[in-house]
Amino acid sequence: MAIKLLREVEAQVNRPFEVKLAETREIIRHHLDEFGSRVAVAFSGGK
């Protein structure tokens, strides 16, 4: 069963792995630069 994708989506999905990996690393780098120095704490309230 093949899934029919929009051309734009298919172009993104079928990119080479190395391109996707580089993009993911850039997103992570940007996230760490932006939010890495902030401390975040989650507390469930003991529930």
mmCIF file of C-alpha atoms in Angstrom:
data_model
loop_
_atom_site.group_PDB
_atom_site.id
_atom_site.type_symbol
_atom_site.label_atom_id
_atom_site.label_comp_id
_atom_site.label_asym_id
_atom_site.label_seq_id
_atom_site.Cartn_x
_atom_site.Cartn_y
_atom_site.Cartn_z
ATOM 1 C CA MET A 1 0.000 0.000 0.000
ATOM 2 C CA ALA A 2 1.653 3.208 -1.163
ATOM 3 C CA ILE A 3 0.823 6.535 0.412
ATOM 4 C CA LYS A 4 0.166 9.397 -1.997
ATOM 5 C CA LEU A 5 2.009 12.497 -0.805
ATOM 6 C CA LEU A 6 1.849 16.074 -1.988
ATOM 7 C CA ARG A 7 4.837 16.922 -4.187
ATOM 8 C CA GLU A 8 6.180 19.374 -1.587
ATOM 9 C CA VAL A 9 5.903 16.802 1.187
ATOM 10 C CA GLU A 10 7.394 14.053 -0.959
ATOM 11 C CA ALA A 11 10.381 16.283 -1.761
ATOM 12 C CA GLN A 12 11.012 16.808 1.965
ATOM 13 C CA VAL A 13 10.535 13.144 2.880
ATOM 14 C CA ASN A 14 12.767 11.819 0.114
ATOM 15 C CA ARG A 15 15.767 14.055 0.841
ATOM 16 C CA PRO A 16 19.078 12.283 1.491
ATOM 17 C CA PHE A 17 19.642 11.209 5.098
ATOM 18 C CA GLU A 18 22.753 13.407 5.395
ATOM 19 C CA VAL A 19 20.705 16.498 4.507
ATOM 20 C CA LYS A 20 18.030 15.642 7.077
ATOM 21 C CA LEU A 21 20.700 14.967 9.711
ATOM 22 C CA ALA A 22 22.439 18.296 9.063
ATOM 23 C CA GLU A 23 19.108 20.109 9.341
ATOM 24 C CA THR A 24 18.284 18.314 12.595
ATOM 25 C CA ARG A 25 21.690 19.179 14.058
ATOM 26 C CA GLU A 26 21.189 22.840 13.121
ATOM 27 C CA ILE A 27 17.783 22.870 14.817
ATOM 28 C CA ILE A 28 19.265 21.303 17.973
ATOM 29 C CA ARG A 29 22.206 23.749 17.936
ATOM 30 C CA HIS A 30 19.818 26.693 17.613
ATOM 31 C CA HIS A 31 17.629 25.335 20.428
ATOM 32 C CA LEU A 32 20.619 24.908 22.759
ATOM 33 C CA ASP A 33 21.928 28.385 21.908
ATOM 34 C CA GLU A 34 18.506 29.869 22.537
ATOM 35 C CA PHE A 35 17.394 27.924 25.617
ATOM 36 C CA GLY A 36 20.453 26.036 26.907
ATOM 37 C CA SER A 37 21.384 28.624 29.516
ATOM 38 C CA ARG A 38 17.910 28.677 31.073
ATOM 39 C CA VAL A 39 17.026 26.289 33.852
ATOM 40 C CA ALA A 40 13.667 24.565 33.533
ATOM 41 C CA VAL A 41 12.054 22.666 36.385
ATOM 42 C CA ALA A 42 8.946 20.512 36.216
ATOM 43 C CA PHE A 43 7.053 19.603 39.378
ATOM 44 C CA SER A 44 4.048 17.284 39.365
ATOM 45 C CA GLY A 45 2.802 18.301 42.788
ATOM 46 C CA GLY A 46 3.396 14.783 44.103
ATOM 47 C CA LYS A 47 0.527 13.274 42.151
#
